[in-house]
Amino acid sequence: MTYDYSEIVPYLLHWYERNARILRWREEPKPYYVWVSEIMLQQTRVEAVKGYFDRFLAELPDIKALAEAEEEKLLKLWEGLGYYNRVRNMQKAAKLVVEQYGGELPADYEALKKLPGIGSYTAGAIASIAFGIPEPSVDGNVLRVLKRISASFDDITKEKVKKELEEDVRQIMPKNRPGDFNQSLMELGATVCLPNGKPLCDQCPVMHLCKAFHQGVELQIPVKPPKKARKLEERTVFVIKQECNDTLEIVLHKRPDTGLLSGMWELPNVEGHLTEREISVRFPEAEIRRLPDGKHIFSHVEWRLWCYEIKLAEAIALPVNTEQGTKSFTLQEIKEQISIPSAFDCCKKYMDGTTEEQKKSRKKS
Ligand code: SF4
C-alpha cells in the first residue's frame, strides 16, 4: 500500500448518504444502466448525460437491442456526445455478451474487462455498483481526490500510479458497500474536489484528513506532464444545397473507415482556406455565400473552419472529397437518421436554408 486511506471511508460514506444526487442509474442500478451511464459520463457532465441516457434507453432498452441496432441509429442516439467509437465498442461488447452470456453482463470483474471498450474503471463501476463486488473504479476524478488527500505529486497519467492507487482502494474498500464507496469518491470529485479552479474544501467531508489542504498545495495536485500543443488544421467547409424534385437536399460526405471521426457523415470539406474566388472556380454555376467561421477542438488537433453555403441549381459531380462517396439527404432524413459530428456545429444551423438572422427578422415582421 502506497498510502493508508482507510480513515476516509466512514466520512465519505456518511457524506454520500446525504449528498448523492438522485440519478436514474443510481436509483435502478441495473448492470446495463450502469454501463451506459459510465460510458456517457466519460465525456460529459452528469446534468447533460441525463437526457442522452433516457433517450438511449427508450430506444435500446437492453443489451440485445443494443447488439441488434443499425449503426446509423446508434450514432444518431450518440449525436452530441462525441467519441463515437465508444458507442461502436459498446455494440461490439453487446454482441459478445449476447453470444457468450445470454445477453446479461457477467458478474465478474475480469470477464468485464475483456469486453471491448470496458477498462478497469468501467469494469470496477459495473462490478461494484450493479453486482456489489468489491473492486475499485479509479478514473481521473478519483485520482485527483486521492492524490490530494495524500498530497502526492506523482504523475497521474502514468499507468503504474493508477495501478497502485487501484490497489490502495481495493485494500480499504468496505466489502458491504463497494458501490457506494466508489460512487462517493466519484461524487466528491464531481461536486466538491473540483478539477478546474479551487476545490470547495470548506464543504469537504475529509478536509481534516486532507494533506494537500493542510499544506496549501491542493491547486498543485494532481500532477500531469504538460500537454503537447495541438496541431492546427485549416479546412474549408461547404453547406451544399441542391433542389431535387422541388425538395431541398443537403450533400453529405462519408468519412473514411479509419482515423478521426471514422465512418461518420460530414459536411463536405477540403484542406486549407479557400477564397470565394477559388470556390467559384470549383462551383462555376453555383450561388456562393460566405458563412461565419468556426473552430473545433479535438484532443490532438484544432480545426479552423472557413464555411460557405453553395446553392446548386441542379445536382452535379462534386469537386470535393468524394473518395468515400457523397450523398444528398433531405433535412428530415438528416434530422431523423443521420448523425453529423459536432465539429460541424458552426455550419449545421445553415442547412435548413433559413439563417438565425432571417428567422429573427421574420418574427419581427
Ligand atoms: S479538502 Fe479540498 S483538496 Fe482535500 S479532498 Fe477535500 S476538496 Fe479536495
Coordinates of C-alpha atoms and ligand atoms in Angstrom, one line a residue:
M1 CA 0.0 0.0 0.0
T2 CA 1.5 3.4 -1.0
Y3 CA -0.7 5.3 1.4
D4 CA -3.3 4.2 4.0
Y5 CA -6.6 5.9 3.1
S6 CA -8.7 3.8 5.4
E7 CA -9.6 6.7 7.7
I8 CA -11.6 8.4 4.9
V9 CA -14.0 5.6 4.4
P10 CA -16.7 6.3 7.1
Y11 CA -16.6 10.0 6.4
L12 CA -17.1 9.5 2.7
L13 CA -20.0 7.0 3.1
H14 CA -21.7 9.3 5.6
W15 CA -21.4 12.3 3.3
Y16 CA -22.5 10.3 0.3
E17 CA -25.7 9.1 2.0
R18 CA -26.7 12.7 2.5
N19 CA -25.4 14.3 -0.7
A20 CA -25.6 11.8 -3.6
R21 CA -27.5 13.3 -6.5
I22 CA -30.6 11.3 -7.5
L23 CA -29.9 9.7 -10.8
R24 CA -31.8 7.1 -12.7
W25 CA -28.8 4.8 -13.0
R26 CA -28.3 5.1 -9.2
E27 CA -32.0 4.6 -8.3
E28 CA -32.1 1.5 -10.6
P29 CA -28.5 0.2 -10.8
K30 CA -29.0 -2.5 -13.4
P31 CA -25.7 -3.6 -15.0
Y32 CA -26.7 -2.3 -18.4
Y33 CA -27.8 1.1 -17.0
V34 CA -24.5 1.5 -15.0
W35 CA -22.5 0.6 -18.1
V36 CA -24.3 3.1 -20.4
S37 CA -24.1 5.9 -17.9
E38 CA -20.4 5.3 -17.2
I39 CA -19.5 5.4 -20.9
M40 CA -21.5 8.6 -21.4
L41 CA -20.1 10.2 -18.3
Q42 CA -16.5 9.7 -19.6
Q43 CA -17.1 12.7 -21.9
T44 CA -20.0 14.7 -20.5
R45 CA -21.2 16.2 -17.2
V46 CA -24.0 14.4 -15.3
E47 CA -26.6 17.1 -16.0
A48 CA -26.1 16.8 -19.7
V49 CA -26.0 13.0 -19.6
K50 CA -29.4 12.6 -18.1
G51 CA -31.2 13.5 -21.4
Y52 CA -29.0 11.3 -23.5
F53 CA -29.3 8.4 -21.1
D54 CA -33.1 8.5 -21.2
R55 CA -33.2 8.8 -24.9
F56 CA -30.8 5.9 -25.4
L57 CA -32.6 3.6 -23.0
A58 CA -36.0 4.4 -24.6
E59 CA -34.7 3.2 -27.9
L60 CA -32.4 0.5 -26.8
P61 CA -33.8 -0.8 -23.5
D62 CA -31.5 -3.8 -23.1
I63 CA -28.2 -5.4 -24.3
K64 CA -29.9 -7.4 -27.0
A65 CA -31.5 -4.3 -28.5
L66 CA -28.1 -2.6 -28.4
A67 CA -26.4 -5.6 -30.2
E68 CA -29.0 -5.5 -32.9
A69 CA -29.3 -1.8 -33.6
E70 CA -28.4 -0.4 -37.0
E71 CA -25.2 1.6 -36.9
E72 CA -26.8 4.9 -38.2
K73 CA -29.4 4.6 -35.4
L74 CA -26.7 4.1 -32.8
L75 CA -24.7 7.0 -34.0
K76 CA -27.8 9.2 -34.1
L77 CA -28.5 8.3 -30.4
W78 CA -25.0 9.3 -29.6
E79 CA -25.1 12.6 -31.5
G80 CA -23.8 15.4 -29.3
L81 CA -21.8 13.1 -27.0
G82 CA -18.8 12.8 -29.4
Y83 CA -16.2 10.0 -29.3
Y84 CA -18.4 7.8 -31.5
N85 CA -16.0 4.9 -31.2
R86 CA -17.2 4.5 -27.6
V87 CA -20.7 3.6 -28.7
R88 CA -19.4 1.4 -31.5
N89 CA -17.3 -0.5 -28.9
M90 CA -20.4 -0.8 -26.7
Q91 CA -22.2 -2.5 -29.6
K92 CA -19.2 -4.9 -30.2
A93 CA -19.3 -5.7 -26.5
A94 CA -23.1 -6.2 -26.5
K95 CA -22.8 -8.7 -29.4
L96 CA -20.3 -10.7 -27.4
V97 CA -22.5 -10.5 -24.3
V98 CA -25.4 -11.9 -26.3
E99 CA -23.2 -14.7 -27.8
Q100 CA -21.3 -15.6 -24.6
Y101 CA -23.5 -14.6 -21.7
G102 CA -27.1 -14.8 -22.9
G103 CA -27.5 -11.1 -23.1
E104 CA -26.6 -10.2 -19.5
L105 CA -23.3 -8.7 -18.4
P106 CA -21.2 -11.1 -16.4
A107 CA -20.9 -10.6 -12.6
D108 CA -17.2 -10.9 -12.9
Y109 CA -14.6 -8.1 -12.9
E110 CA -12.0 -9.9 -15.0
A111 CA -14.6 -11.0 -17.6
L112 CA -16.0 -7.5 -17.8
K113 CA -12.5 -6.1 -18.5
K114 CA -12.2 -8.4 -21.5
L115 CA -15.1 -6.8 -23.3
P116 CA -14.4 -4.1 -25.9
G117 CA -14.3 -0.6 -24.6
I118 CA -14.5 -1.7 -20.9
G119 CA -11.3 -0.9 -19.0
S120 CA -10.6 -1.2 -15.3
Y121 CA -12.6 1.9 -14.4
T122 CA -15.8 0.9 -16.1
A123 CA -15.4 -2.8 -15.0
G124 CA -15.0 -1.6 -11.4
A125 CA -18.0 0.6 -11.6
I126 CA -20.3 -2.1 -13.1
A127 CA -18.9 -4.8 -10.7
S128 CA -19.2 -2.7 -7.5
I129 CA -22.4 -0.7 -8.2
A130 CA -24.5 -3.3 -10.0
F131 CA -23.1 -6.5 -8.5
G132 CA -21.7 -5.5 -5.1
I133 CA -18.3 -6.8 -6.0
P134 CA -15.5 -5.0 -4.1
E135 CA -13.4 -3.8 -7.0
P136 CA -12.0 -0.2 -7.4
S137 CA -13.2 2.2 -10.0
V138 CA -10.5 4.8 -10.4
D139 CA -10.7 7.5 -13.1
G140 CA -9.2 11.0 -13.4
N141 CA -11.7 12.3 -10.7
V142 CA -10.8 9.7 -8.2
L143 CA -7.1 10.0 -8.9
R144 CA -7.3 13.7 -8.2
V145 CA -9.2 13.3 -5.0
L146 CA -7.0 10.6 -3.5
K147 CA -3.7 12.2 -4.6
R148 CA -4.8 15.5 -3.0
I149 CA -5.7 13.7 0.2
S150 CA -2.3 12.1 0.4
A151 CA -0.5 15.2 -1.0
S152 CA 1.1 13.1 -3.6
F153 CA 3.0 14.7 -6.5
D154 CA 3.0 11.5 -8.6
D155 CA 2.3 12.0 -12.3
I156 CA -1.3 10.6 -12.5
T157 CA -1.0 9.9 -16.2
K158 CA 1.4 7.0 -15.5
E159 CA -0.2 3.6 -15.6
K160 CA 1.9 2.5 -12.7
V161 CA 0.5 5.3 -10.5
K162 CA -3.1 4.4 -11.4
K163 CA -2.5 0.6 -10.8
E164 CA -1.0 1.4 -7.3
L165 CA -3.9 3.6 -6.4
E166 CA -6.4 0.9 -7.6
E167 CA -4.7 -1.5 -5.2
D168 CA -4.8 1.1 -2.3
V169 CA -8.6 1.5 -2.9
R170 CA -9.1 -2.3 -3.1
Q171 CA -7.4 -2.6 0.3
I172 CA -9.7 -0.1 2.1
M173 CA -13.0 -0.8 0.2
P174 CA -15.9 -1.7 2.6
K175 CA -17.0 -5.2 1.5
N176 CA -20.6 -4.5 2.3
R177 CA -20.9 -1.2 0.3
P178 CA -18.3 -1.2 -2.5
G179 CA -20.7 0.6 -5.0
D180 CA -21.5 3.4 -2.5
F181 CA -17.8 3.8 -1.7
N182 CA -16.7 4.1 -5.3
Q183 CA -19.6 6.5 -6.0
S184 CA -18.7 8.6 -3.0
L185 CA -15.3 9.2 -4.4
M186 CA -16.7 9.9 -7.9
E187 CA -19.3 12.3 -6.4
L188 CA -16.7 14.1 -4.3
G189 CA -14.6 14.6 -7.3
A190 CA -17.5 15.9 -9.4
T191 CA -19.1 18.2 -6.9
V192 CA -16.5 19.3 -4.2
C193 CA -12.9 18.4 -5.1
L194 CA -13.2 20.1 -8.4
P195 CA -10.8 19.8 -11.3
N196 CA -10.5 23.3 -12.6
G197 CA -10.2 26.2 -10.2
K198 CA -10.3 26.0 -6.4
P199 CA -11.8 22.9 -4.8
L200 CA -14.6 23.5 -2.3
C201 CA -12.6 22.4 0.7
D202 CA -14.9 24.0 3.3
Q203 CA -17.6 21.6 2.1
C204 CA -15.4 18.5 2.1
P205 CA -16.1 15.7 4.5
V206 CA -12.5 14.7 4.6
M207 CA -10.9 18.1 4.9
H208 CA -9.5 17.3 8.3
L209 CA -7.7 14.3 6.8
C210 CA -6.5 16.0 3.6
K211 CA -2.8 16.6 3.5
A212 CA -2.9 18.9 0.4
F213 CA -5.4 21.2 2.1
H214 CA -3.2 21.4 5.3
Q215 CA -0.1 22.0 3.2
G216 CA -1.9 24.5 1.0
V217 CA -0.9 22.6 -2.2
E218 CA -4.4 21.4 -3.4
L219 CA -4.1 23.5 -6.6
Q220 CA -0.8 22.0 -7.5
I221 CA -2.2 18.4 -7.4
P222 CA -2.9 16.4 -9.5
V223 CA 0.4 16.5 -11.4
K224 CA 0.3 15.8 -15.1
P225 CA 3.0 16.4 -17.8
P226 CA 2.5 19.5 -19.9
K227 CA 0.2 18.9 -22.9
K228 CA 1.7 18.9 -26.3
A229 CA 0.5 21.8 -28.5
R230 CA -2.4 20.8 -30.7
K231 CA -1.8 20.7 -34.5
L232 CA -3.7 23.4 -36.2
E233 CA -5.6 22.5 -39.4
E234 CA -7.5 24.8 -41.7
R235 CA -10.4 23.4 -43.6
T236 CA -13.0 24.9 -45.9
V237 CA -16.4 23.5 -45.4
F238 CA -19.3 23.5 -47.8
V239 CA -23.0 23.5 -47.0
I240 CA -24.1 22.3 -50.4
K241 CA -27.8 22.7 -51.2
Q242 CA -29.5 21.3 -54.2
E243 CA -33.1 21.1 -55.3
C244 CA -34.3 17.6 -56.2
N245 CA -37.9 17.4 -57.3
D246 CA -38.7 20.6 -55.5
T247 CA -37.2 19.4 -52.3
L248 CA -34.1 20.9 -50.7
E249 CA -31.3 18.4 -50.2
I250 CA -28.0 18.7 -48.4
V251 CA -24.9 17.0 -49.7
L252 CA -23.0 14.9 -47.1
H253 CA -19.8 13.0 -47.4
K254 CA -18.9 9.8 -45.6
R255 CA -15.5 9.9 -43.9
P256 CA -13.0 7.0 -44.3
D257 CA -13.4 4.0 -42.0
T258 CA -10.3 4.8 -40.0
G259 CA -8.9 7.9 -38.4
L260 CA -10.6 10.9 -37.0
L261 CA -14.4 10.8 -37.0
S262 CA -14.1 7.4 -38.9
G263 CA -17.2 6.4 -40.9
M264 CA -19.2 9.5 -39.9
W265 CA -21.3 11.6 -42.3
E266 CA -19.9 15.1 -42.5
L267 CA -20.4 18.3 -44.5
P268 CA -18.0 18.1 -47.5
N269 CA -14.8 19.9 -46.9
V270 CA -11.2 20.4 -48.2
E271 CA -7.9 21.2 -46.6
G272 CA -6.8 24.8 -46.4
H273 CA -8.6 28.1 -46.5
L274 CA -10.2 28.7 -50.0
T275 CA -11.2 32.1 -51.0
E276 CA -14.6 32.8 -52.6
R277 CA -12.9 33.2 -55.9
E278 CA -11.2 29.8 -55.7
I279 CA -14.6 28.3 -54.7
S280 CA -16.3 29.8 -57.7
V281 CA -13.8 28.0 -59.9
R282 CA -14.8 24.7 -58.3
F283 CA -18.6 25.5 -58.4
P284 CA -18.9 27.7 -61.5
E285 CA -22.7 27.7 -61.7
A286 CA -23.4 28.0 -58.0
E287 CA -24.7 30.8 -55.8
I288 CA -22.0 31.1 -53.1
R289 CA -22.4 32.8 -49.8
R290 CA -19.8 33.2 -47.0
L291 CA -20.9 31.9 -43.6
P292 CA -19.4 32.7 -40.2
D293 CA -16.1 30.9 -39.5
G294 CA -15.9 28.2 -36.8
K295 CA -13.5 26.1 -34.9
H296 CA -13.5 22.8 -33.2
I297 CA -11.0 21.4 -30.7
F298 CA -10.2 17.7 -30.7
S299 CA -7.8 16.2 -28.2
H300 CA -4.8 16.5 -30.6
V301 CA -6.0 18.7 -33.4
E302 CA -7.7 22.0 -33.7
W303 CA -9.8 22.7 -36.8
R304 CA -10.2 26.3 -38.1
L305 CA -13.2 26.2 -40.4
W306 CA -14.0 28.5 -43.2
C307 CA -17.6 28.0 -44.2
Y308 CA -19.5 28.6 -47.3
E309 CA -23.1 27.9 -48.5
I310 CA -23.2 26.6 -52.1
K311 CA -26.6 26.6 -53.8
L312 CA -26.7 24.4 -56.9
A313 CA -29.4 24.8 -59.5
E314 CA -29.1 21.1 -60.2
A315 CA -27.1 18.1 -58.9
I316 CA -23.5 18.0 -60.2
A317 CA -20.5 15.7 -59.8
L318 CA -18.9 17.3 -56.7
P319 CA -15.3 18.6 -56.8
V320 CA -14.8 17.8 -53.1
N321 CA -13.5 14.8 -51.2
T322 CA -15.6 12.1 -52.9
E323 CA -13.3 9.1 -52.5
Q324 CA -15.7 7.6 -49.9
G325 CA -18.8 8.9 -51.6
T326 CA -21.2 11.7 -51.2
K327 CA -24.9 11.5 -51.0
S328 CA -27.7 14.1 -50.6
F329 CA -30.3 13.9 -47.9
T330 CA -33.4 15.8 -47.1
L331 CA -33.4 17.8 -43.9
Q332 CA -36.0 15.4 -42.5
E333 CA -33.7 12.4 -43.2
I334 CA -30.8 14.2 -41.6
K335 CA -32.9 15.1 -38.5
E336 CA -34.2 11.6 -38.0
Q337 CA -31.4 9.3 -39.2
I338 CA -28.1 10.9 -39.7
S339 CA -25.6 11.9 -37.1
I340 CA -23.2 14.8 -38.1
P341 CA -20.3 15.3 -35.7
S342 CA -20.4 18.4 -33.5
A343 CA -17.2 19.6 -35.2
F344 CA -19.6 21.0 -37.9
D345 CA -21.9 22.7 -35.5
C346 CA -20.9 26.1 -36.8
C347 CA -22.4 25.2 -40.2
K348 CA -25.2 22.9 -39.3
K349 CA -27.6 25.7 -38.5
Y350 CA -27.3 26.9 -42.0
M351 CA -28.5 23.6 -43.5
D352 CA -32.2 24.4 -43.4
G353 CA -31.9 27.4 -45.7
T354 CA -33.1 29.8 -43.1
T355 CA -30.5 31.7 -41.1
E356 CA -31.0 32.8 -37.5
E357 CA -31.0 36.4 -38.7
Q358 CA -33.7 35.6 -41.2
K359 CA -35.8 33.8 -38.6
K360 CA -35.5 36.8 -36.3
S361 CA -36.5 39.3 -39.0
R362 CA -39.4 37.1 -39.9
K363 CA -40.6 37.0 -36.3
K364 CA -40.4 40.8 -36.2
S365 CA -42.3 41.3 -39.4
Ligands
SF4_1 S1 -10.0 19.1 1.4 FE1 -10.1 20.1 -0.6 S2 -8.4 19.3 -1.8 FE2 -8.7 17.9 0.0 S3 -10.1 16.3 -0.8 FE3 -11.4 17.9 0.2 S4 -11.9 19.2 -1.5 FE4 -10.2 18.0 -2.2

